[in-house]
């Protein structure tokens, strides 16, 4: 048994806002094993971004501890960052750059030598089937193509762990499919992937194991089959609502993103 690549132990984050304290994440504990895709599934406001940001060293936890690739997020943040590729929901791409220039720009910011950047860029564009995009300006890209470029960027330094916050956010079904395939390819390359999503279908399709996150707390962890067996219901959606308690006040947007599917 290989050691887990991501370990979260009682991670909590409390924000102070004008309205008082916001418990964005409370006692979140889970592990991602080597080579798996682990998904945090939950509606808007569940605490997904907060949790992923703590694991990516962007946010300091209020309490709890975590490690990524064996490095502690609090005491070894630089080593953690060297070992992760992070995809945020806001892309931060520049329309005037071509795809190749985008990768070079971020490579230089991260102190990678130009020679290495060029070799990696060709490898990655080839693997992700995006050579035809390489010298086009990002401003001409579709939303899906932009997301693919962001994913390409996340593996530039060849990290063993990827932390992807809502990788299919705002994508139509075709583009979401491309992104799903790209993430599967990353897993085939041996990477460990922690992602978040509020879309049941994506979690169901892509994740080896799922953590059900609701109002800052993890309610259950398991494969789709395990969650269904534990909580009953014919699909992940029913298991989800059963896991978070009867009459769970899932918000409208969550329901909109997760229309009942009968197959
Ligand atoms: N910087 C912040 N200050 C105050 N509240 C925040 C901040 N960031 C997030 N929150 C709150 O924490 C909760 C969880 O947010 P978030 O982690 O973004 O959830 P998700 O990504 O699942 O939609 C929400 O209620 C959100 O409003
Ligand atoms: Mg979020």
XYZ file of N, CA and C and ligand atoms in Angstrom:
817
model
N 0.854 -1.197 0.000
C 0.000 0.000 0.000
C 0.891 1.248 0.000
N 0.722 2.079 -1.012
C 1.533 3.301 -1.062
C 0.921 4.355 -0.143
N 1.770 5.279 0.305
C 1.272 6.273 1.261
C 0.392 7.294 0.551
N -0.594 7.830 1.272
C -1.506 8.780 0.646
C -0.778 10.057 0.217
N -1.190 10.596 -0.916
C -0.524 11.795 -1.451
C -1.101 13.073 -0.871
N -2.353 12.996 -0.442
C -2.957 14.149 0.218
C -3.587 13.653 1.516
N -3.238 14.299 2.614
C -3.836 13.950 3.902
C -4.365 15.222 4.538
N -5.660 15.219 4.817
C -6.280 16.358 5.479
C -6.793 15.862 6.826
N -6.347 16.495 7.902
C -6.728 16.034 9.242
C -7.377 17.162 10.023
N -8.682 17.120 10.087
C -9.415 18.113 10.875
C -9.237 19.540 10.390
N -9.053 19.706 9.095
C -8.847 21.064 8.561
C -10.093 21.918 8.779
N -9.879 23.101 9.314
C -10.995 24.018 9.553
C -10.572 25.417 9.163
N -11.535 26.188 8.677
C -11.275 27.593 8.374
C -12.476 28.435 8.773
N -12.213 29.418 9.590
C -13.262 30.356 9.996
C -12.884 31.735 9.481
N -13.806 32.352 8.746
C -13.590 33.726 8.276
C -14.352 34.678 9.178
N -13.769 35.848 9.344
C -14.509 36.908 10.023
C -15.151 37.769 8.970
N -16.444 37.909 9.009
C -17.092 38.827 8.070
C -17.904 39.831 8.880
N -18.491 40.790 8.190
C -19.282 41.814 8.897
C -20.431 41.201 9.676
N -20.925 40.075 9.111
C -22.068 39.445 9.777
C -21.646 38.524 10.913
N -20.344 38.440 11.120
C -19.866 37.560 12.189
C -18.961 36.486 11.633
N -18.832 35.379 12.354
C -17.919 34.322 11.925
C -18.578 33.421 10.894
N -17.795 33.068 9.865
C -18.275 32.115 8.866
C -17.420 30.862 8.967
N -18.055 29.757 9.299
C -17.319 28.496 9.395
C -17.331 27.832 8.022
N -16.365 28.221 7.202
C -16.347 27.765 5.803
C -15.989 26.290 5.684
N -15.120 25.823 6.583
C -14.757 24.396 6.601
C -14.569 23.997 8.058
N -15.142 22.844 8.427
C -15.085 22.406 9.813
C -14.647 20.953 9.880
N -13.477 20.735 10.453
C -13.034 19.380 10.741
C -13.054 18.459 9.514
N -12.472 18.951 8.432
C -12.482 18.183 7.176
C -11.293 17.222 7.162
N -11.598 15.925 7.135
C -10.549 14.899 7.150
C -10.774 13.897 6.027
N -9.751 13.702 5.222
C -9.816 12.672 4.174
C -8.407 12.438 3.646
N -8.244 11.376 2.865
C -6.949 11.130 2.229
C -7.164 10.791 0.760
N -6.202 11.175 -0.069
C -6.210 10.761 -1.481
C -5.041 9.822 -1.677
N -5.325 8.656 -2.206
C -4.273 7.669 -2.415
C -3.578 7.902 -3.746
N -2.369 7.368 -3.845
C -1.572 7.551 -5.058
C -2.349 7.069 -6.281
N -2.405 7.904 -7.293
C -2.981 7.512 -8.569
C -4.493 7.565 -8.661
N -5.162 8.075 -7.626
C -6.621 8.122 -7.720
C -7.136 9.534 -8.006
N -8.371 9.570 -8.470
C -9.074 10.843 -8.603
C -10.068 10.911 -7.457
N -9.863 11.887 -6.576
C -10.740 12.059 -5.420
C -11.524 13.352 -5.628
N -12.824 13.298 -5.465
C -13.644 14.488 -5.703
C -14.334 14.967 -4.449
N -14.259 16.272 -4.200
C -15.101 16.876 -3.158
C -16.363 17.343 -3.863
N -17.488 16.769 -3.466
C -18.757 17.077 -4.124
C -19.655 17.852 -3.162
N -20.136 18.994 -3.600
C -21.030 19.760 -2.739
C -21.520 21.005 -3.453
N -22.630 21.565 -2.963
C -23.214 22.737 -3.615
C -22.387 24.001 -3.372
N -22.775 25.090 -3.981
C -22.116 26.372 -3.743
C -22.104 26.687 -2.264
N -20.965 27.156 -1.785
C -20.872 27.546 -0.383
C -20.545 26.395 0.547
N -20.348 25.188 -0.005
C -20.094 24.015 0.845
C -18.729 24.065 1.511
N -17.814 24.829 0.928
C -16.460 24.903 1.496
C -15.403 24.234 0.625
N -15.749 23.961 -0.632
C -14.823 23.259 -1.535
C -13.581 24.109 -1.818
N -13.822 25.346 -2.267
C -12.687 26.206 -2.615
C -11.816 26.476 -1.393
N -12.450 26.733 -0.259
C -11.704 26.985 0.969
C -10.802 25.797 1.302
N -11.352 24.601 1.227
C -10.562 23.404 1.549
C -9.397 23.239 0.568
N -9.681 23.389 -0.735
C -8.614 23.211 -1.727
C -7.545 24.297 -1.591
N -7.972 25.500 -1.211
C -6.990 26.571 -1.021
C -6.093 26.315 0.178
N -6.645 25.733 1.233
C -5.792 25.392 2.384
C -4.783 24.325 1.983
N -5.224 23.342 1.204
C -4.313 22.278 0.791
C -3.267 22.773 -0.200
N -3.576 23.868 -0.898
C -2.636 24.426 -1.884
C -1.741 25.501 -1.283
N -1.841 25.716 0.011
C -1.056 26.695 0.777
C -1.426 28.148 0.475
N -2.554 28.371 -0.191
C -2.985 29.740 -0.480
C -3.629 30.355 0.768
N -4.318 29.523 1.542
C -4.978 29.953 2.775
C -4.389 29.201 3.958
N -4.225 29.889 5.063
C -3.753 29.237 6.285
C -4.950 28.672 7.053
N -4.910 27.400 7.414
C -6.028 26.836 8.176
C -6.152 27.511 9.550
N -7.398 27.607 10.034
C -7.619 28.076 11.400
C -7.184 26.995 12.372
N -7.467 25.738 12.020
C -6.971 24.613 12.813
C -6.922 23.369 11.940
N -6.302 22.336 12.482
C -6.125 21.108 11.718
C -4.786 21.120 11.016
N -4.466 19.980 10.398
C -3.217 19.934 9.656
C -3.406 19.156 8.363
N -2.449 19.330 7.456
C -2.562 18.643 6.167
C -1.188 18.464 5.564
N -1.062 17.419 4.757
C 0.176 17.247 4.005
C -0.146 16.861 2.573
N 0.759 17.269 1.685
C 0.641 16.928 0.270
C 1.991 16.385 -0.182
N 1.970 15.216 -0.803
C 3.192 14.532 -1.245
C 4.175 14.394 -0.078
N 3.649 14.256 1.113
C 4.507 14.053 2.280
C 4.986 15.339 2.951
N 4.643 16.493 2.382
C 5.094 17.761 2.957
C 3.953 18.466 3.685
N 4.280 19.054 4.800
C 3.267 19.714 5.627
C 2.915 21.089 5.028
N 1.630 21.367 4.882
C 1.230 22.628 4.230
C 1.619 23.852 5.065
N 1.674 23.691 6.379
C 1.986 24.845 7.233
C 3.491 25.101 7.326
N 4.269 24.028 7.439
C 5.702 24.226 7.695
C 6.576 24.047 6.453
N 6.031 23.410 5.400
C 6.832 23.199 4.178
C 6.061 23.644 2.938
N 5.530 24.873 2.961
C 4.650 25.302 1.861
C 5.343 25.306 0.494
N 6.638 25.629 0.457
C 7.310 25.662 -0.843
C 7.411 24.277 -1.466
N 7.718 23.288 -0.628
C 7.790 21.911 -1.141
C 6.412 21.446 -1.600
N 5.377 21.852 -0.869
C 4.017 21.497 -1.295
C 3.761 22.098 -2.676
N 4.101 23.370 -2.841
C 3.823 24.032 -4.126
C 4.596 23.413 -5.288
N 5.817 22.941 -5.007
C 6.591 22.278 -6.070
C 5.924 20.985 -6.522
N 5.116 20.404 -5.633
C 4.547 19.093 -5.925
C 3.094 19.118 -6.401
N 2.529 20.319 -6.506
C 1.140 20.388 -6.963
C 0.985 21.279 -8.198
N 0.005 20.920 -9.002
C -0.483 21.827 -10.028
C -1.846 22.266 -9.547
N -2.105 23.565 -9.554
C -3.375 24.062 -9.016
C -4.179 24.738 -10.127
N -5.439 24.380 -10.197
C -6.332 25.027 -11.157
C -7.423 25.749 -10.376
N -7.448 27.077 -10.512
C -8.456 27.866 -9.796
C -9.666 28.059 -10.706
N -10.772 28.514 -10.129
C -11.965 28.723 -10.966
C -11.807 29.943 -11.880
N -11.047 30.938 -11.398
C -10.794 32.072 -12.306
C -9.495 31.784 -13.057
N -9.510 31.890 -14.385
C -8.410 31.328 -15.168
C -7.153 32.194 -15.161
N -7.296 33.502 -15.166
C -6.112 34.341 -15.201
C -5.282 34.179 -16.460
N -5.945 34.033 -17.603
C -5.218 33.941 -18.876
C -5.263 35.306 -19.575
N -4.241 35.571 -20.375
C -4.196 36.843 -21.110
C -4.578 36.622 -22.565
N -5.577 37.364 -23.002
C -6.085 37.193 -24.364
C -5.034 37.436 -25.448
N -4.079 38.321 -25.150
C -3.141 38.697 -26.216
C -2.013 37.689 -26.397
N -1.810 36.818 -25.410
C -0.779 35.787 -25.537
C -1.290 34.632 -26.386
N -0.378 33.978 -27.091
C -0.724 32.688 -27.690
C -0.632 31.635 -26.583
N -1.084 30.415 -26.920
C -1.017 29.326 -25.934
C 0.433 29.101 -25.506
N 1.317 29.077 -26.490
C 2.739 28.819 -26.196
C 3.331 29.930 -25.320
N 2.972 31.181 -25.646
C 3.468 32.313 -24.844
C 2.930 32.255 -23.416
N 1.689 31.800 -23.288
C 1.083 31.671 -21.956
C 1.890 30.715 -21.095
N 2.192 29.556 -21.667
C 2.946 28.543 -20.914
C 4.342 29.078 -20.568
N 4.971 29.754 -21.553
C 6.319 30.280 -21.306
C 6.301 31.307 -20.174
N 5.277 32.179 -20.215
C 5.129 33.217 -19.196
C 5.041 32.606 -17.792
N 4.180 31.608 -17.646
C 4.011 31.009 -16.315
C 5.226 30.170 -15.925
N 5.864 29.557 -16.905
C 7.092 28.808 -16.626
C 8.178 29.723 -16.088
N 8.313 30.904 -16.724
C 9.349 31.847 -16.274
C 9.042 32.376 -14.880
N 7.754 32.677 -14.620
C 7.364 33.127 -13.276
C 7.781 32.087 -12.239
N 7.705 30.805 -12.644
C 8.051 29.735 -11.704
C 9.513 29.315 -11.825
N 10.319 30.179 -12.456
C 11.769 29.964 -12.513
C 12.205 28.711 -13.249
N 11.410 28.254 -14.208
C 11.865 27.107 -14.998
C 12.748 27.637 -16.132
N 13.834 26.917 -16.456
C 14.687 27.348 -17.570
C 13.947 27.254 -18.910
N 14.240 28.188 -19.825
C 13.542 28.234 -21.113
C 13.605 26.912 -21.883
N 14.773 26.272 -21.840
C 14.926 25.008 -22.565
C 13.928 23.974 -22.079
N 13.801 23.906 -20.766
C 12.876 22.947 -20.164
C 11.419 23.322 -20.490
N 11.148 24.627 -20.448
C 9.787 25.080 -20.768
C 9.419 24.652 -22.192
N 10.353 24.875 -23.138
C 10.045 24.546 -24.536
C 9.815 23.056 -24.746
N 10.661 22.238 -24.149
C 10.506 20.786 -24.290
C 9.181 20.330 -23.688
N 8.906 20.801 -22.458
C 7.663 20.410 -21.768
C 6.441 20.885 -22.557
N 6.512 22.100 -23.096
C 5.362 22.637 -23.827
C 5.015 21.726 -25.006
N 6.026 21.329 -25.772
C 5.759 20.437 -26.905
C 5.180 19.109 -26.440
N 5.770 18.550 -25.382
C 5.272 17.276 -24.837
C 3.803 17.387 -24.439
N 3.516 18.467 -23.706
C 2.166 18.618 -23.153
C 1.151 18.891 -24.265
N 1.480 19.806 -25.176
C 0.548 20.104 -26.272
C 0.294 18.866 -27.112
N 1.346 18.071 -27.286
C 1.206 16.842 -28.057
C 0.281 15.866 -27.319
N 0.552 15.668 -26.023
C -0.239 14.709 -25.238
C -1.701 15.134 -25.150
N -1.942 16.437 -25.048
C -3.313 16.922 -24.887
C -3.967 17.249 -26.235
N -3.263 16.911 -27.315
C -3.799 17.118 -28.652
C -4.173 18.587 -28.883
N -3.242 19.474 -28.542
C -3.543 20.899 -28.724
C -2.471 21.643 -29.530
N -1.751 20.879 -30.369
C -0.735 21.521 -31.206
C -1.354 22.600 -32.109
N -2.585 22.348 -32.542
C -3.221 23.314 -33.455
C -3.557 24.631 -32.743
N -3.557 24.599 -31.400
C -3.855 25.823 -30.643
C -2.582 26.581 -30.275
N -1.437 25.917 -30.438
C -0.195 26.411 -29.835
C 0.111 27.866 -30.167
N -0.078 28.252 -31.418
C 0.333 29.596 -31.803
C -0.844 30.535 -32.076
N -1.999 30.164 -31.564
C -3.170 31.047 -31.659
C -3.299 31.877 -30.393
N -3.847 33.061 -30.531
C -4.045 33.910 -29.351
C -5.203 33.397 -28.499
N -5.003 33.465 -27.191
C -5.991 32.963 -26.243
C -7.345 33.666 -26.425
N -7.290 34.949 -26.840
C -8.531 35.699 -27.072
C -9.461 35.054 -28.089
N -8.910 34.202 -28.950
C -9.741 33.543 -29.974
C -10.213 32.163 -29.511
N -9.855 31.759 -28.294
C -10.196 30.411 -27.815
C -11.638 30.343 -27.310
N -12.234 29.171 -27.445
C -13.518 28.901 -26.783
C -13.246 28.708 -25.284
N -14.311 28.736 -24.494
C -14.152 28.518 -23.048
C -13.483 27.175 -22.769
N -13.873 26.159 -23.537
C -13.290 24.834 -23.346
C -11.808 24.815 -23.685
N -11.432 25.523 -24.762
C -10.018 25.566 -25.147
C -9.184 26.310 -24.095
N -9.790 27.348 -23.534
C -9.091 28.070 -22.464
C -8.854 27.166 -21.266
N -9.875 26.376 -20.935
C -9.738 25.483 -19.780
C -8.676 24.431 -20.039
N -8.597 23.973 -21.280
C -7.578 22.991 -21.631
C -6.185 23.609 -21.465
N -6.063 24.861 -21.861
C -4.779 25.547 -21.704
C -4.427 25.706 -20.217
N -5.429 26.027 -19.403
C -5.177 26.139 -17.962
C -4.719 24.796 -17.386
N -5.331 23.710 -17.879
C -4.922 22.378 -17.420
C -3.504 22.068 -17.883
N -3.183 22.446 -19.121
C -1.824 22.234 -19.644
C -0.825 22.972 -18.754
N -1.185 24.193 -18.402
C -0.319 25.007 -17.563
C -0.090 24.355 -16.192
N -1.135 23.711 -15.668
C -1.037 23.142 -14.310
C -0.030 21.998 -14.234
N 0.294 21.366 -15.366
C 1.256 20.241 -15.295
C 2.624 20.602 -15.862
N 2.856 21.887 -16.101
C 4.132 22.321 -16.702
C 5.340 21.818 -15.912
N 5.312 21.927 -14.599
C 6.450 21.495 -13.781
C 6.325 20.028 -13.381
N 5.472 19.308 -14.082
C 5.317 17.857 -13.920
C 5.022 17.432 -12.485
N 4.035 18.052 -11.839
C 3.747 17.735 -10.437
C 3.044 16.383 -10.286
N 3.340 15.648 -9.202
C 2.672 14.369 -8.973
C 1.219 14.524 -8.516
N 0.885 15.707 -7.981
C -0.467 15.927 -7.452
C -1.110 17.122 -8.153
N -2.375 16.951 -8.534
C -3.125 18.073 -9.115
C -4.300 18.402 -8.210
N -4.503 19.688 -7.979
C -5.644 20.144 -7.188
C -6.463 21.050 -8.102
N -7.646 20.567 -8.480
C -8.421 21.239 -9.534
C -9.769 21.696 -8.969
N -9.962 23.000 -8.892
C -11.205 23.540 -8.321
C -12.243 23.716 -9.429
N -13.273 22.906 -9.392
C -14.362 22.945 -10.378
C -13.847 23.000 -11.816
N -13.134 21.947 -12.243
C -12.504 21.988 -13.567
C -13.483 22.098 -14.740
N -14.740 21.740 -14.545
C -15.672 21.854 -15.677
C -16.616 23.039 -15.521
N -16.276 23.953 -14.608
C -17.167 25.082 -14.320
C -17.463 25.897 -15.583
N -18.724 26.117 -15.848
C -19.126 26.971 -16.968
C -18.922 26.376 -18.347
N -18.618 25.085 -18.422
C -18.382 24.480 -19.738
C -19.634 23.773 -20.251
N -19.819 23.825 -21.572
C -20.913 23.054 -22.159
C -20.527 21.568 -22.132
N -21.475 20.711 -22.458
C -21.220 19.266 -22.298
C -20.035 18.765 -23.134
N -19.859 19.323 -24.328
C -18.752 18.885 -25.176
C -17.411 19.253 -24.546
N -17.315 20.505 -24.109
C -16.056 20.954 -23.505
C -15.799 20.230 -22.189
N -16.868 20.006 -21.430
C -16.711 19.291 -20.160
C -16.165 17.893 -20.429
N -16.620 17.290 -21.502
C -16.163 15.957 -21.868
C -14.659 15.951 -22.176
N -14.230 16.973 -22.900
C -12.801 17.101 -23.217
C -11.988 17.249 -21.934
N -12.500 18.060 -21.021
C -11.785 18.271 -19.760
C -11.735 16.966 -18.947
N -12.848 16.240 -18.924
C -12.881 14.949 -18.228
C -11.827 14.010 -18.811
N -11.740 13.962 -20.143
C -10.742 13.083 -20.784
C -9.323 13.519 -20.444
N -9.124 14.825 -20.391
C -7.789 15.342 -20.066
C -7.397 14.938 -18.645
N -8.354 15.045 -17.727
C -8.071 14.668 -16.334
C -7.803 13.166 -16.236
N -8.534 12.379 -17.016
C -8.279 10.931 -17.036
C -6.881 10.623 -17.570
N -6.479 11.407 -18.559
C -5.124 11.249 -19.098
C -4.077 11.561 -18.027
N -4.337 12.606 -17.254
C -3.416 12.957 -16.162
C -3.297 11.802 -15.167
N -4.415 11.140 -14.909
C -4.355 9.985 -13.996
C -3.536 8.855 -14.627
N -3.742 8.626 -15.934
C -2.948 7.590 -16.621
C -1.461 7.892 -16.547
N -1.122 9.179 -16.512
C 0.285 9.578 -16.399
C 0.812 9.349 -14.978
N -0.057 8.851 -14.092
C 0.389 8.498 -12.750
C 0.167 9.582 -11.706
N -0.535 10.640 -12.101
C -0.746 11.715 -11.121
C -1.920 11.387 -10.195
N -1.881 11.996 -9.020
C -2.976 11.890 -8.064
C -3.780 13.178 -8.174
N -5.088 13.045 -8.261
C -5.900 14.226 -8.547
C -6.978 14.427 -7.484
N -6.966 15.621 -6.920
C -8.015 16.040 -5.991
C -8.780 17.150 -6.691
N -10.072 16.964 -6.872
C -10.839 18.004 -7.551
C -12.106 18.295 -6.774
N -12.729 19.414 -7.124
C -14.028 19.716 -6.536
C -15.027 19.891 -7.666
N -16.268 19.590 -7.364
C -17.328 19.827 -8.348
C -18.667 19.922 -7.626
N -19.614 20.635 -8.241
C -20.975 20.615 -7.701
C -21.879 19.826 -8.648
N -21.259 19.146 -9.617
C -22.048 18.436 -10.626
C -21.945 16.922 -10.412
N -23.087 16.324 -10.044
C -23.141 14.886 -9.748
C -22.562 14.036 -10.871
N -22.940 14.373 -12.095
C -22.528 13.558 -13.247
C -21.016 13.520 -13.397
N -20.391 14.664 -13.124
C -18.932 14.738 -13.246
C -18.283 13.876 -12.167
N -18.797 14.004 -10.943
C -18.251 13.205 -9.845
C -18.411 11.719 -10.149
N -19.605 11.376 -10.645
C -19.930 9.984 -10.927
C -19.017 9.411 -12.014
N -18.782 10.197 -13.038
C -18.016 9.759 -14.193
C -16.533 9.632 -13.900
N -16.029 10.597 -13.134
C -14.590 10.805 -13.093
C -13.909 10.285 -11.831
N -14.638 10.294 -10.704
C -13.939 10.114 -9.426
C -13.901 8.657 -8.972
N -12.744 8.240 -8.506
C -12.625 6.912 -7.898
C -13.314 6.914 -6.549
N -13.124 8.015 -5.813
C -13.803 8.166 -4.530
C -14.293 9.598 -4.406
N -15.345 9.763 -3.616
C -16.000 11.058 -3.482
C -16.158 11.391 -2.009
N -15.904 12.648 -1.678
C -16.208 13.136 -0.341
C -17.389 14.079 -0.449
N -18.441 13.788 0.286
C -19.651 14.617 0.235
C -19.524 15.753 1.234
N -19.416 16.969 0.700
C -19.167 18.141 1.530
C -20.416 19.019 1.532
N -20.840 19.408 2.717
C -22.063 20.198 2.817
C -21.951 21.089 4.035
N -22.163 22.385 3.846
C -22.060 23.354 4.936
C -20.749 23.214 5.710
N -19.669 23.028 4.967
C -18.348 23.019 5.578
C -17.916 21.701 6.188
N -18.833 20.718 6.187
C -18.479 19.438 6.807
C -18.539 18.299 5.805
N -17.609 17.352 5.959
C -17.657 16.144 5.147
C -18.668 15.193 5.774
N -19.609 14.726 4.978
C -20.658 13.844 5.506
C -20.416 12.380 5.205
N -19.682 12.107 4.139
C -19.425 10.717 3.775
C -18.297 10.669 2.759
N -17.606 9.540 2.726
C -16.533 9.334 1.746
C -16.676 7.928 1.198
N -16.542 7.796 -0.103
C -16.559 6.456 -0.687
C -16.661 6.512 -2.194
N -16.579 5.339 -2.823
C -16.826 5.270 -4.264
C -18.329 5.449 -4.476
N -18.732 5.689 -5.705
C -20.163 5.833 -5.990
C -20.911 4.594 -5.490
N -20.359 3.422 -5.764
C -21.028 2.188 -5.339
C -21.105 2.087 -3.813
N -20.014 2.464 -3.158
C -20.020 2.404 -1.683
C -21.040 3.381 -1.104
N -21.102 4.580 -1.680
C -22.046 5.576 -1.159
C -23.483 5.122 -1.386
N -23.710 4.534 -2.547
C -25.068 4.035 -2.824
C -25.414 2.890 -1.880
N -24.461 2.013 -1.652
C -24.717 0.880 -0.749
C -24.969 1.374 0.681
N -24.191 2.386 1.076
C -24.309 2.874 2.451
C -25.593 3.660 2.676
N -25.945 4.494 1.690
C -27.053 5.421 1.918
C -28.315 5.068 1.142
N -28.219 4.016 0.332
C -29.389 3.641 -0.442
C -29.566 4.564 -1.620
N -30.607 4.338 -2.363
C -30.825 5.186 -3.525
C -30.193 4.572 -4.739
N -30.789 4.899 -5.892
C -30.308 4.250 -7.106
C -29.160 4.997 -7.751
N -28.952 6.237 -7.335
C -27.840 6.965 -7.942
C -27.153 7.845 -6.901
N -26.107 8.515 -7.352
C -25.306 9.324 -6.440
C -26.130 10.462 -5.848
N -27.033 11.014 -6.636
C -27.834 12.131 -6.136
C -28.646 11.731 -4.909
N -29.275 10.582 -4.992
C -30.082 10.148 -3.849
C -29.199 9.831 -2.652
N -28.047 9.218 -2.929
C -27.111 8.931 -1.836
C -26.641 10.238 -1.212
N -26.418 11.242 -2.051
C -25.951 12.542 -1.557
C -26.952 13.138 -0.566
N -28.197 13.211 -0.986
C -29.190 13.851 -0.119
C -29.440 13.039 1.144
N -29.363 11.737 1.001
C -29.518 10.905 2.178
C -28.334 11.115 3.136
N -27.130 11.261 2.557
C -25.938 11.434 3.394
C -25.946 12.757 4.153
N -26.469 13.806 3.539
C -26.442 15.105 4.225
C -27.678 15.319 5.098
N -28.549 14.322 5.135
C -29.700 14.401 6.035
C -30.971 14.697 5.273
N -32.051 14.177 5.756
C -33.307 14.344 5.026
C -33.691 15.813 4.998
N -34.268 16.210 3.900
C -34.695 17.596 3.763
C -33.530 18.564 3.694
N -32.381 18.065 3.268
C -31.218 18.944 3.157
C -31.549 20.120 2.236
N -31.326 21.328 2.723
C -31.704 22.486 1.938
C -30.712 22.778 0.818
N -30.635 21.868 -0.147
C -29.763 22.107 -1.296
C -30.283 23.351 -2.000
N -29.374 24.219 -2.380
C -29.868 25.449 -2.995
C -30.282 25.220 -4.447
N -30.966 26.215 -4.982
C -31.519 26.127 -6.327
C -30.457 25.813 -7.370
N -29.321 26.528 -7.235
C -28.278 26.359 -8.232
C -27.762 24.926 -8.250
N -27.676 24.347 -7.050
C -27.208 22.972 -6.961
C -28.182 22.050 -7.695
N -29.451 22.280 -7.492
C -30.447 21.435 -8.148
C -30.451 21.657 -9.668
N -30.244 22.913 -10.050
C -30.185 23.223 -11.490
C -29.030 22.506 -12.156
N -27.893 22.460 -11.453
C -26.707 21.828 -12.028
C -26.787 20.314 -11.993
N -27.733 19.819 -11.209
C -27.836 18.377 -11.033
C -29.251 17.886 -11.319
N -29.720 18.106 -12.547
C -31.078 17.656 -12.849
C -31.153 16.144 -12.737
N -32.303 15.644 -12.290
C -32.437 14.193 -12.158
C -32.170 13.524 -13.508
N -31.335 12.516 -13.493
C -31.055 11.790 -14.731
C -31.471 10.353 -14.518
N -32.278 9.868 -15.390
C -32.679 8.447 -15.298
C -32.096 7.752 -16.507
N -31.222 6.795 -16.252
C -30.644 6.109 -17.411
C -31.100 4.671 -17.451
N -12.681 35.355 2.268
C -13.867 35.026 2.797
N -14.456 35.793 3.759
C -15.637 35.453 4.301
N -16.349 34.366 3.947
C -15.833 33.558 3.001
C -14.576 33.840 2.368
N -14.319 32.854 1.450
C -15.366 32.015 1.516
N -16.278 32.431 2.435
C -17.537 31.736 2.789
O -17.220 30.415 3.156
C -18.211 29.516 2.691
C -17.574 28.465 1.800
O -17.130 29.091 0.614
P -16.342 28.302 -0.521
O -15.210 27.559 0.096
O -16.002 29.284 -1.580
O -17.437 27.262 -1.019
P -17.577 26.498 -2.415
O -16.263 26.577 -3.129
O -17.960 25.107 -2.034
O -18.672 27.175 -3.174
C -19.258 30.381 2.000
O -20.274 30.649 2.920
C -18.498 31.618 1.637
O -19.353 32.720 1.551
Mg -15.808 27.244 -5.021
